[in-house]
Amino acid sequence: MHAELALLNNCLVVGAVLFGLGLVGFLSRRNMLIMFLSAEMMLQGASLSFAAWGRFHNDFGGQTLVLFIIAVAAAEAAIALALVLTLFALRGRLDIAAWHDLREAHLPPPLIDEEGEQVEAAPPRPRPRLSPAGLPPPLPPDMEHRLRL
Amino acid sequence: MMTEARYLPLLALLLGAVALWLLLPGKKAWPRRLGGLLGVTALGLVFSLLPRAGQWAADSLFLLLAAVAIFSAAAAISFRNPVYCALWFGQTLLAVAGLLWFLGAQFLAFATVVVYVGAILVLFLFVLMLAQPEGRAACDRISFESQISSVAAIVIVGWLAFAVGGALSSGGGAGEGAPLDAEALADGVLTSEHVWRLGTELFTQHFLAIQLVGVLLLVALVGAAVIVSRQRMVKKSGER
């Protein structure tokens, strides 16, 4: 096989594998932040394929497309992280399963393992003891889920 | 001999599917190390099947970068601690930047490192530190439908790889882009005036698209601010 053809073939295979790994991450991970990260991984696979095709056809069209992909990924990151922060503040969890009540009513209950709901509470870390000074500030009631931070 | 060569990719895909299923978080009968072992085996099998370009130095550099990219991508979707996921994803990005450099797209390699690793990944870590509750949440220990999603991904990857490999090896997918010689490449994509050529291409042929991307970035910036601030306004009005 010709050298350029072999390079194109290999790059397309690597791009396809990156896309597939991102797909698995997006479909089966439940943390919203990791779902976002997997979407970025799929974009990386597509970028690699575009750059490989651009090299094979010996023009800059592929690289131009990758540049646009990077710009769109930056915009997507801003929007997606703002949405994730909003969703987290509304339910207090990063779990996408917290939003399963948005499904249609006639669908069967979501497939979640029962033991998945029991969160393993880590033992509380010993905190440094300081001499008390002043008063603790009153927390607004909607911030209670951050008390454990 | 030919039948073995035909079944080896299928074997690699099956191994990859089992490895992904074992690696994804969740309660499994078999340990995750077995998944890692199977994944590395599948990766080695795939790499042994890829065609070689001829020069062993360039080939081994490419295979090394590709192995780092794929291994750390698999680690990024399979670790339970999201911070580790982000760090492994950063290594994937660096390896992909190396692959882009290998392809001659130097500016894109730098842009990937600066924009992805420097901006998006740091923003990601920032949000993670802001939002991650204490301990390991259930959503990081159990994953949805890991069997079905690994099988779906393997089907898509296998279809893409087989279609591409078949079309390229029969010469049907080449089209007008015939295999190139070194002089044509040095005059085209691999020119020494890389950034100048890329910028000329961008600002002459894709001028409208560049303007649109600028508008898109501005809208995304305003949109992100509106999303976060509107939520605060809704909360305040709910308190009253």
Short mmCIF file of C-alpha atoms in Angstrom, two decimals:
data_model
loop_
_atom_site.label_atom_id
_atom_site.label_comp_id
_atom_site.label_asym_id
_atom_site.label_seq_id
_atom_site.Cartn_x
_atom_site.Cartn_y
_atom_site.Cartn_z
CA MET A 1 0.00 0.00 0.00
CA HIS A 2 1.23 3.48 -0.82
CA ALA A 3 2.65 5.45 2.10
CA GLU A 4 0.12 8.30 1.96
CA LEU A 5 -2.73 5.84 1.57
CA ALA A 6 -1.51 3.85 4.56
CA LEU A 7 -1.25 7.05 6.64
CA LEU A 8 -4.79 8.04 5.67
CA ASN A 9 -6.08 4.58 6.52
CA ASN A 10 -4.38 4.54 9.92
CA CYS A 11 -5.55 8.03 10.81
CA LEU A 12 -9.13 7.19 9.88
CA VAL A 13 -9.03 4.06 12.02
CA VAL A 14 -7.65 6.00 15.00
CA GLY A 15 -10.28 8.70 14.49
CA ALA A 16 -13.03 6.08 14.35
CA VAL A 17 -11.79 4.47 17.58
CA LEU A 18 -11.70 7.85 19.35
CA PHE A 19 -15.22 8.54 18.14
CA GLY A 20 -16.41 5.16 19.36
CA LEU A 21 -14.85 5.59 22.80
CA GLY A 22 -16.49 9.00 23.10
CA LEU A 23 -19.79 7.45 22.08
CA VAL A 24 -19.54 4.80 24.79
CA GLY A 25 -18.70 7.45 27.35
CA PHE A 26 -21.61 9.62 26.30
CA LEU A 27 -24.10 6.76 26.31
CA SER A 28 -23.21 5.02 29.51
CA ARG A 29 -21.54 7.42 31.92
CA ARG A 30 -23.96 9.16 34.23
CA ASN A 31 -21.91 12.13 35.35
CA MET A 32 -22.96 15.10 33.22
CA LEU A 33 -19.45 16.50 33.16
CA ILE A 34 -18.03 13.24 31.82
CA MET A 35 -20.75 13.14 29.18
CA PHE A 36 -19.59 16.58 28.05
CA LEU A 37 -16.00 15.36 28.01
CA SER A 38 -16.99 12.36 25.88
CA ALA A 39 -18.67 14.65 23.36
CA GLU A 40 -15.40 16.56 23.09
CA MET A 41 -13.65 13.23 22.49
CA MET A 42 -15.96 12.49 19.57
CA LEU A 43 -15.09 15.90 18.12
CA GLN A 44 -11.40 15.00 18.40
CA GLY A 45 -11.93 11.83 16.39
CA ALA A 46 -13.72 13.78 13.66
CA SER A 47 -10.96 16.42 13.65
CA LEU A 48 -8.29 13.80 13.15
CA SER A 49 -10.20 12.33 10.19
CA PHE A 50 -10.62 15.76 8.62
CA ALA A 51 -6.92 16.56 8.94
CA ALA A 52 -6.00 13.18 7.44
CA TRP A 53 -8.29 13.69 4.44
CA GLY A 54 -6.88 17.18 3.98
CA ARG A 55 -3.36 15.82 3.85
CA PHE A 56 -4.38 13.08 1.44
CA HIS A 57 -6.01 15.50 -0.99
CA ASN A 58 -3.16 17.97 -0.50
CA ASP A 59 -5.25 21.03 0.26
CA PHE A 60 -6.07 23.10 3.31
CA GLY A 61 -9.80 22.46 3.34
CA GLY A 62 -9.57 19.74 5.97
CA GLN A 63 -7.47 21.86 8.29
CA THR A 64 -9.87 24.77 7.87
CA LEU A 65 -12.72 22.54 8.95
CA VAL A 66 -10.76 21.44 12.02
CA LEU A 67 -10.24 25.07 12.93
CA PHE A 68 -13.99 25.64 12.77
CA ILE A 69 -14.52 22.52 14.87
CA ILE A 70 -12.23 23.94 17.55
CA ALA A 71 -14.13 27.23 17.55
CA VAL A 72 -17.50 25.48 17.80
CA ALA A 73 -16.12 23.26 20.58
CA ALA A 74 -15.11 26.34 22.56
CA ALA A 75 -18.62 27.79 22.19
CA GLU A 76 -20.12 24.42 23.09
CA ALA A 77 -17.96 24.19 26.21
CA ALA A 78 -19.18 27.58 27.46
CA ILE A 79 -22.85 26.74 26.91
CA ALA A 80 -22.63 23.15 28.14
CA LEU A 81 -20.80 23.99 31.34
CA ALA A 82 -23.25 26.79 32.10
CA LEU A 83 -26.12 24.34 31.60
CA VAL A 84 -24.42 21.72 33.78
CA LEU A 85 -23.94 24.27 36.55
CA THR A 86 -27.60 25.27 36.31
CA LEU A 87 -28.79 21.66 36.41
CA PHE A 88 -26.50 20.93 39.34
CA ALA A 89 -27.80 23.90 41.27
CA LEU A 90 -31.40 22.82 40.66
CA ARG A 91 -31.10 19.20 41.86
CA GLY A 92 -27.85 19.18 43.80
CA ARG A 93 -26.47 16.23 41.84
CA LEU A 94 -24.34 15.80 38.76
CA ASP A 95 -26.19 12.57 37.99
CA ILE A 96 -28.10 12.68 34.71
CA ALA A 97 -30.50 10.13 36.24
CA ALA A 98 -31.80 12.94 38.46
CA TRP A 99 -33.56 14.21 35.36
CA HIS A 100 -35.28 11.00 34.41
CA ASP A 101 -38.66 12.51 35.26
CA LEU A 102 -38.42 14.44 31.99
CA ARG A 103 -39.19 11.24 30.08
CA GLU A 104 -42.58 10.46 28.62
CA ALA A 105 -45.02 9.12 31.16
CA HIS A 106 -45.76 5.85 29.40
CA LEU A 107 -42.16 4.67 29.37
CA PRO A 108 -41.08 2.02 31.87
CA PRO A 109 -39.16 3.17 34.94
CA PRO A 110 -35.53 4.00 34.28
CA LEU A 111 -33.04 1.16 34.47
CA ILE A 112 -31.05 2.11 37.51
CA ASP A 113 -29.45 -0.41 39.79
CA GLU A 114 -31.03 -0.26 43.20
CA GLU A 115 -27.75 -0.24 45.02
CA GLY A 116 -26.74 2.71 42.89
CA GLU A 117 -28.89 5.04 44.92
CA GLN A 118 -27.09 4.31 48.15
CA VAL A 119 -24.26 6.74 48.12
CA GLU A 120 -21.15 5.54 49.86
CA ALA A 121 -20.62 8.24 52.43
CA ALA A 122 -16.93 8.74 53.02
CA PRO A 123 -15.99 9.15 56.69
CA PRO A 124 -15.76 12.82 57.55
CA ARG A 125 -12.29 14.17 57.51
CA PRO A 126 -10.93 15.56 60.76
CA ARG A 127 -11.03 19.30 60.49
CA PRO A 128 -8.45 21.61 61.99
CA ARG A 129 -9.57 23.12 65.24
CA LEU A 130 -9.22 26.86 65.44
CA SER A 131 -10.23 29.15 68.20
CA PRO A 132 -13.69 30.50 67.30
CA ALA A 133 -13.78 34.06 66.06
CA GLY A 134 -16.91 35.85 64.95
CA LEU A 135 -20.15 34.19 63.91
CA PRO A 136 -20.77 31.76 61.08
CA PRO A 137 -22.55 33.52 58.24
CA PRO A 138 -26.16 32.41 57.67
CA LEU A 139 -26.45 30.25 54.57
CA PRO A 140 -29.39 30.71 52.22
CA PRO A 141 -31.64 27.61 52.27
CA ASP A 142 -30.92 26.73 48.66
CA MET A 143 -27.25 26.27 49.40
CA GLU A 144 -27.77 23.47 51.87
CA HIS A 145 -26.48 20.78 49.55
CA ARG A 146 -23.10 22.51 49.56
CA LEU A 147 -22.77 22.36 53.29
CA ARG A 148 -20.89 19.11 53.05
CA LEU A 149 -18.13 20.61 50.91
CA MET B 1 -4.15 -17.75 5.82
CA MET B 2 -6.63 -15.43 4.19
CA THR B 3 -9.48 -16.53 6.42
CA GLU B 4 -7.32 -15.87 9.49
CA ALA B 5 -6.59 -12.39 8.23
CA ARG B 6 -10.29 -11.83 7.75
CA TYR B 7 -11.27 -12.98 11.22
CA LEU B 8 -8.55 -11.17 13.11
CA PRO B 9 -10.28 -7.73 12.92
CA LEU B 10 -13.51 -9.27 14.17
CA LEU B 11 -11.63 -10.84 17.05
CA ALA B 12 -10.06 -7.47 17.87
CA LEU B 13 -13.47 -5.80 17.83
CA LEU B 14 -14.98 -8.45 20.11
CA LEU B 15 -12.07 -8.15 22.51
CA GLY B 16 -12.51 -4.39 22.50
CA ALA B 17 -16.22 -4.68 23.28
CA VAL B 18 -15.60 -7.03 26.22
CA ALA B 19 -12.78 -4.79 27.45
CA LEU B 20 -15.00 -1.70 27.33
CA TRP B 21 -17.79 -3.48 29.15
CA LEU B 22 -15.39 -4.57 31.88
CA LEU B 23 -13.77 -1.16 32.13
CA LEU B 24 -16.93 0.88 32.51
CA PRO B 25 -17.86 1.50 36.13
CA GLY B 26 -20.39 -0.85 37.64
CA LYS B 27 -20.66 -4.15 39.44
CA LYS B 28 -19.04 -6.87 37.36
CA ALA B 29 -18.08 -10.43 38.17
CA TRP B 30 -14.63 -9.97 36.66
CA PRO B 31 -12.04 -7.45 37.72
CA ARG B 32 -11.34 -4.30 35.76
CA ARG B 33 -7.71 -5.28 35.30
CA LEU B 34 -8.86 -8.07 33.01
CA GLY B 35 -10.67 -5.41 30.98
CA GLY B 36 -7.50 -3.36 30.72
CA LEU B 37 -5.53 -6.42 29.65
CA LEU B 38 -8.11 -7.31 27.00
CA GLY B 39 -8.15 -3.71 25.79
CA VAL B 40 -4.40 -3.58 25.37
CA THR B 41 -4.54 -6.93 23.54
CA ALA B 42 -7.23 -5.63 21.19
CA LEU B 43 -5.21 -2.46 20.57
CA GLY B 44 -2.10 -4.48 19.76
CA LEU B 45 -4.11 -6.69 17.42
CA VAL B 46 -5.54 -3.67 15.60
CA PHE B 47 -2.10 -2.11 15.32
CA SER B 48 -0.61 -5.31 13.94
CA LEU B 49 -3.27 -5.25 11.23
CA LEU B 50 -2.74 -1.63 10.16
CA PRO B 51 -0.73 -1.11 6.98
CA ARG B 52 2.76 0.29 7.36
CA ALA B 53 3.93 3.37 5.48
CA GLY B 54 7.44 2.07 5.02
CA GLN B 55 9.81 4.06 7.23
CA TRP B 56 10.03 2.38 10.60
CA ALA B 57 10.79 5.59 12.54
CA ALA B 58 7.74 7.42 11.25
CA ASP B 59 5.60 4.34 11.65
CA SER B 60 6.61 3.76 15.23
CA LEU B 61 6.11 7.44 16.09
CA PHE B 62 2.61 7.34 14.63
CA LEU B 63 1.75 4.09 16.40
CA LEU B 64 3.09 5.41 19.70
CA LEU B 65 0.99 8.59 19.46
CA ALA B 66 -2.07 6.62 18.42
CA ALA B 67 -1.60 4.14 21.26
CA VAL B 68 -1.30 6.94 23.81
CA ALA B 69 -4.40 8.64 22.39
CA ILE B 70 -6.57 5.53 22.43
CA PHE B 71 -5.34 4.21 25.77
CA SER B 72 -5.91 7.48 27.57
CA ALA B 73 -9.28 7.94 25.86
CA ALA B 74 -10.36 4.55 27.21
CA ALA B 75 -9.03 5.53 30.63
CA ALA B 76 -10.87 8.87 30.47
CA ILE B 77 -14.25 7.22 30.05
CA SER B 78 -13.62 4.41 32.53
CA PHE B 79 -12.18 6.04 35.65
CA ARG B 80 -14.62 6.68 38.46
CA ASN B 81 -13.09 9.85 39.79
CA PRO B 82 -13.99 12.68 37.38
CA VAL B 83 -10.72 14.48 38.08
CA TYR B 84 -8.76 11.49 36.81
CA CYS B 85 -11.07 11.39 33.79
CA ALA B 86 -10.22 15.01 33.03
CA LEU B 87 -6.48 14.39 33.39
CA TRP B 88 -6.57 11.35 31.09
CA PHE B 89 -8.61 13.35 28.61
CA GLY B 90 -5.89 15.98 28.70
CA GLN B 91 -3.37 13.32 27.74
CA THR B 92 -5.66 12.24 24.88
CA LEU B 93 -5.71 15.82 23.67
CA LEU B 94 -1.93 16.06 23.78
CA ALA B 95 -1.59 12.83 21.81
CA VAL B 96 -4.13 14.01 19.22
CA ALA B 97 -2.18 17.25 18.93
CA GLY B 98 0.90 15.13 18.28
CA LEU B 99 -0.97 13.22 15.57
CA LEU B 100 -2.03 16.50 13.96
CA TRP B 101 1.60 17.62 14.03
CA PHE B 102 2.53 14.31 12.44
CA LEU B 103 0.06 15.01 9.65
CA GLY B 104 1.69 18.37 9.02
CA ALA B 105 -1.03 20.50 10.62
CA GLN B 106 1.25 22.40 12.96
CA PHE B 107 -1.08 25.30 13.60
CA LEU B 108 -3.91 22.96 14.47
CA ALA B 109 -1.70 21.08 16.91
CA PHE B 110 -0.92 24.32 18.71
CA ALA B 111 -4.54 25.44 18.58
CA THR B 112 -5.65 22.12 20.06
CA VAL B 113 -3.21 22.43 22.93
CA VAL B 114 -4.04 26.07 23.61
CA VAL B 115 -7.81 25.95 23.21
CA TYR B 116 -8.61 22.46 24.46
CA VAL B 117 -5.99 21.82 27.12
CA GLY B 118 -5.54 25.44 28.08
CA ALA B 119 -9.11 26.67 28.04
CA ILE B 120 -11.74 23.95 27.83
CA LEU B 121 -10.06 21.46 30.14
CA VAL B 122 -9.25 24.12 32.74
CA LEU B 123 -12.85 25.36 32.58
CA PHE B 124 -13.96 21.75 32.98
CA LEU B 125 -11.80 21.26 36.07
CA PHE B 126 -13.06 24.54 37.47
CA VAL B 127 -16.70 23.48 37.12
CA LEU B 128 -15.80 20.08 38.56
CA MET B 129 -14.30 21.63 41.65
CA LEU B 130 -17.33 23.89 41.95
CA ALA B 131 -19.96 21.20 41.56
CA GLN B 132 -18.51 17.92 42.70
CA PRO B 133 -20.13 16.86 45.97
CA GLU B 134 -18.23 15.07 48.67
CA GLY B 135 -17.29 11.43 48.20
CA ARG B 136 -17.93 9.29 45.19
CA ALA B 137 -21.48 9.69 44.02
CA ALA B 138 -23.52 6.78 42.74
CA CYS B 139 -23.47 8.22 39.25
CA ASP B 140 -19.74 7.63 39.06
CA ARG B 141 -19.89 4.06 40.32
CA ILE B 142 -22.73 2.67 38.20
CA SER B 143 -23.06 3.23 34.47
CA PHE B 144 -26.03 2.90 32.17
CA GLU B 145 -26.31 -0.13 29.91
CA SER B 146 -22.60 -0.71 29.49
CA GLN B 147 -23.10 -3.87 27.40
CA ILE B 148 -25.39 -2.29 24.82
CA SER B 149 -23.35 0.87 24.45
CA SER B 150 -20.06 -1.02 24.04
CA VAL B 151 -21.64 -3.22 21.38
CA ALA B 152 -23.08 -0.17 19.61
CA ALA B 153 -19.73 1.60 19.61
CA ILE B 154 -17.92 -1.50 18.38
CA VAL B 155 -20.42 -1.90 15.53
CA ILE B 156 -19.92 1.70 14.47
CA VAL B 157 -16.13 1.54 14.74
CA GLY B 158 -16.00 -1.76 12.88
CA TRP B 159 -18.27 -0.50 10.14
CA LEU B 160 -16.23 2.66 9.68
CA ALA B 161 -12.89 0.86 9.75
CA PHE B 162 -13.96 -1.93 7.41
CA ALA B 163 -15.62 0.47 4.97
CA VAL B 164 -12.62 2.76 4.93
CA GLY B 165 -10.12 -0.06 4.68
CA GLY B 166 -12.04 -1.81 1.93
CA ALA B 167 -12.56 1.36 -0.11
CA LEU B 168 -8.97 2.51 0.25
CA SER B 169 -7.32 -0.84 -0.44
CA SER B 170 -9.39 -1.37 -3.58
CA GLY B 171 -8.50 2.15 -4.67
CA GLY B 172 -12.14 3.11 -5.08
CA GLY B 173 -12.17 5.76 -2.37
CA ALA B 174 -9.21 7.67 -3.69
CA GLY B 175 -11.20 9.65 -6.24
CA GLU B 176 -9.25 12.43 -7.86
CA GLY B 177 -6.84 12.53 -4.94
CA ALA B 178 -4.35 10.06 -6.32
CA PRO B 179 -1.52 8.97 -4.04
CA LEU B 180 0.92 11.83 -3.85
CA ASP B 181 4.64 12.13 -4.14
CA ALA B 182 6.84 14.07 -1.78
CA GLU B 183 7.29 17.07 -4.11
CA ALA B 184 3.57 17.68 -4.47
CA LEU B 185 3.12 17.46 -0.69
CA ALA B 186 6.01 19.83 -0.02
CA ASP B 187 4.37 22.30 -2.36
CA GLY B 188 0.95 21.82 -0.74
CA VAL B 189 0.06 20.78 2.79
CA LEU B 190 3.60 20.25 4.01
CA THR B 191 4.83 23.64 2.81
CA SER B 192 7.25 25.56 4.99
CA GLU B 193 4.93 28.58 4.89
CA HIS B 194 2.24 26.63 6.66
CA VAL B 195 0.55 29.33 8.73
CA TRP B 196 0.68 31.83 5.88
CA ARG B 197 -1.02 29.40 3.52
CA LEU B 198 -3.64 28.39 6.08
CA GLY B 199 -4.41 32.02 6.89
CA THR B 200 -4.69 32.91 3.23
CA GLU B 201 -7.07 30.04 2.70
CA LEU B 202 -9.14 31.05 5.73
CA PHE B 203 -9.41 34.75 4.97
CA THR B 204 -10.02 34.46 1.23
CA GLN B 205 -12.13 31.38 0.62
CA HIS B 206 -13.83 31.10 4.01
CA PHE B 207 -14.14 34.76 4.95
CA LEU B 208 -17.88 34.66 5.63
CA ALA B 209 -17.50 31.51 7.72
CA ILE B 210 -14.82 33.19 9.83
CA GLN B 211 -17.17 36.10 10.54
CA LEU B 212 -19.97 33.69 11.38
CA VAL B 213 -17.72 31.83 13.82
CA GLY B 214 -16.95 35.12 15.52
CA VAL B 215 -20.67 35.83 15.85
CA LEU B 216 -21.18 32.30 17.17
CA LEU B 217 -18.55 32.76 19.86
CA LEU B 218 -20.11 36.06 20.93
CA VAL B 219 -23.59 34.52 21.09
CA ALA B 220 -22.26 31.60 23.09
CA LEU B 221 -20.61 33.96 25.56
CA VAL B 222 -23.78 35.99 26.04
CA GLY B 223 -25.88 32.83 26.16
CA ALA B 224 -23.78 31.25 28.88
CA ALA B 225 -24.02 34.41 30.97
CA VAL B 226 -27.79 34.56 30.45
CA ILE B 227 -28.28 30.90 31.37
CA VAL B 228 -26.49 31.26 34.68
CA SER B 229 -27.91 34.67 35.62
CA ARG B 230 -31.50 33.82 34.70
CA GLN B 231 -31.36 30.84 37.02
CA ARG B 232 -30.28 33.15 39.85
CA MET B 233 -33.14 35.53 39.05
CA VAL B 234 -35.67 32.67 39.12
CA LYS B 235 -34.36 31.57 42.50
CA LYS B 236 -34.56 35.06 43.97
CA SER B 237 -38.11 35.54 42.76
CA GLY B 238 -39.03 32.14 44.20
CA GLU B 239 -37.80 33.18 47.62
CA ARG B 240 -40.01 36.20 47.81
#
